[in-house]
Amino acid sequence: HSYINSRLVQKNTEEKLDKLLKDKGISPRESQVLALILEGKSNAEIEQQLFIAMSTVKTHITRIYQKLGVKTRMQLTTFIRENQQNSLD
């Protein structure tokens, strides 16, 4: 029973985060890059996993930072974590 509740909360949190990212203008491809950043992947790992050039990875990251108003991966991670936490409140 608690597993079902935790899955519902997780799904609800993911939906709210998806809505926030969409509202901020994050494209589907940028969302993929963002997810990999949040998994701790390096730019080189993102490049390999998504089959895109390093310059494209960097462009996506720059646009994500601009759209979310952050300047570093740490700020990005904090921003996402805080918005996930706020969606639980």
CSV table of C-alpha atoms in Angstrom, one decimal:
chain,number,residue,atom,x,y,z
A,1,HIS,CA,0.0,0.0,0.0
A,2,SER,CA,2.7,2.5,0.9
A,3,TYR,CA,4.6,1.5,-2.3
A,4,ILE,CA,1.5,2.6,-4.4
A,5,ASN,CA,1.3,5.9,-2.5
A,6,SER,CA,5.0,6.6,-3.0
A,7,ARG,CA,4.7,5.8,-6.7
A,8,LEU,CA,1.7,8.2,-7.0
A,9,VAL,CA,3.7,10.9,-5.2
A,10,GLN,CA,6.7,10.3,-7.4
A,11,LYS,CA,4.5,10.4,-10.5
A,12,ASN,CA,2.8,13.6,-9.4
A,13,THR,CA,6.2,15.2,-8.6
A,14,GLU,CA,7.5,14.2,-12.1
A,15,GLU,CA,4.4,15.6,-13.7
A,16,LYS,CA,4.8,18.9,-11.8
A,17,LEU,CA,8.5,19.1,-12.7
A,18,ASP,CA,7.7,18.3,-16.4
A,19,LYS,CA,5.1,21.2,-16.3
A,20,LEU,CA,7.7,23.6,-14.7
A,21,LEU,CA,10.3,22.7,-17.4
A,22,LYS,CA,7.7,23.1,-20.2
A,23,ASP,CA,6.6,26.5,-18.7
A,24,LYS,CA,10.3,27.6,-18.6
A,25,GLY,CA,10.6,26.7,-22.3
A,26,ILE,CA,12.8,23.6,-21.9
A,27,SER,CA,12.6,21.6,-25.1
A,28,PRO,CA,12.3,17.8,-25.1
A,29,ARG,CA,16.0,17.4,-26.1
A,30,GLU,CA,17.0,19.8,-23.4
A,31,SER,CA,15.0,17.8,-20.9
A,32,GLN,CA,17.0,14.7,-22.0
A,33,VAL,CA,20.3,16.5,-21.4
A,34,LEU,CA,19.0,17.8,-18.1
A,35,ALA,CA,18.0,14.3,-17.0
A,36,LEU,CA,21.5,13.1,-17.8
A,37,ILE,CA,23.1,16.0,-15.9
A,38,LEU,CA,21.0,15.1,-12.9
A,39,GLU,CA,22.3,11.6,-13.1
A,40,GLY,CA,25.8,13.0,-12.8
A,41,LYS,CA,26.8,12.4,-16.4
A,42,SER,CA,29.7,14.4,-17.8
A,43,ASN,CA,29.4,16.3,-21.0
A,44,ALA,CA,31.4,13.6,-22.8
A,45,GLU,CA,29.0,10.9,-21.5
A,46,ILE,CA,26.0,13.0,-22.6
A,47,GLU,CA,27.6,13.4,-26.0
A,48,GLN,CA,28.0,9.6,-26.4
A,49,GLN,CA,24.7,8.7,-24.9
A,50,LEU,CA,22.7,11.1,-27.1
A,51,PHE,CA,24.9,10.7,-30.2
A,52,ILE,CA,25.4,14.5,-30.5
A,53,ALA,CA,28.5,16.7,-30.9
A,54,MET,CA,30.2,18.2,-27.9
A,55,SER,CA,29.3,21.7,-29.1
A,56,THR,CA,25.6,20.7,-29.2
A,57,VAL,CA,25.8,19.4,-25.6
A,58,LYS,CA,27.3,22.7,-24.5
A,59,THR,CA,24.7,24.7,-26.4
A,60,HIS,CA,21.9,22.7,-24.8
A,61,ILE,CA,23.4,23.2,-21.3
A,62,THR,CA,23.9,26.9,-21.9
A,63,ARG,CA,20.2,27.2,-23.0
A,64,ILE,CA,19.0,25.2,-20.0
A,65,TYR,CA,21.0,27.4,-17.6
A,66,GLN,CA,19.6,30.6,-19.3
A,67,LYS,CA,16.0,29.4,-19.2
A,68,LEU,CA,16.2,28.3,-15.5
A,69,GLY,CA,18.3,31.2,-14.4
A,70,VAL,CA,21.3,29.2,-13.1
A,71,LYS,CA,25.0,29.4,-13.8
A,72,THR,CA,26.4,26.0,-12.6
A,73,ARG,CA,25.5,22.3,-12.4
A,74,MET,CA,25.3,22.7,-8.6
A,75,GLN,CA,22.8,25.6,-9.0
A,76,LEU,CA,20.8,23.5,-11.5
A,77,THR,CA,20.7,20.5,-9.2
A,78,THR,CA,19.6,22.7,-6.3
A,79,PHE,CA,16.9,24.4,-8.5
A,80,ILE,CA,15.5,21.1,-9.5
A,81,ARG,CA,15.6,19.6,-6.0
A,82,GLU,CA,13.9,22.7,-4.5
A,83,ASN,CA,11.2,22.6,-7.1
A,84,GLN,CA,10.6,18.9,-6.5
A,85,GLN,CA,10.4,19.6,-2.8
A,86,ASN,CA,8.0,22.5,-3.3
A,87,SER,CA,5.7,20.2,-5.4
A,88,LEU,CA,5.4,17.9,-2.4
A,89,ASP,CA,4.3,20.7,0.0
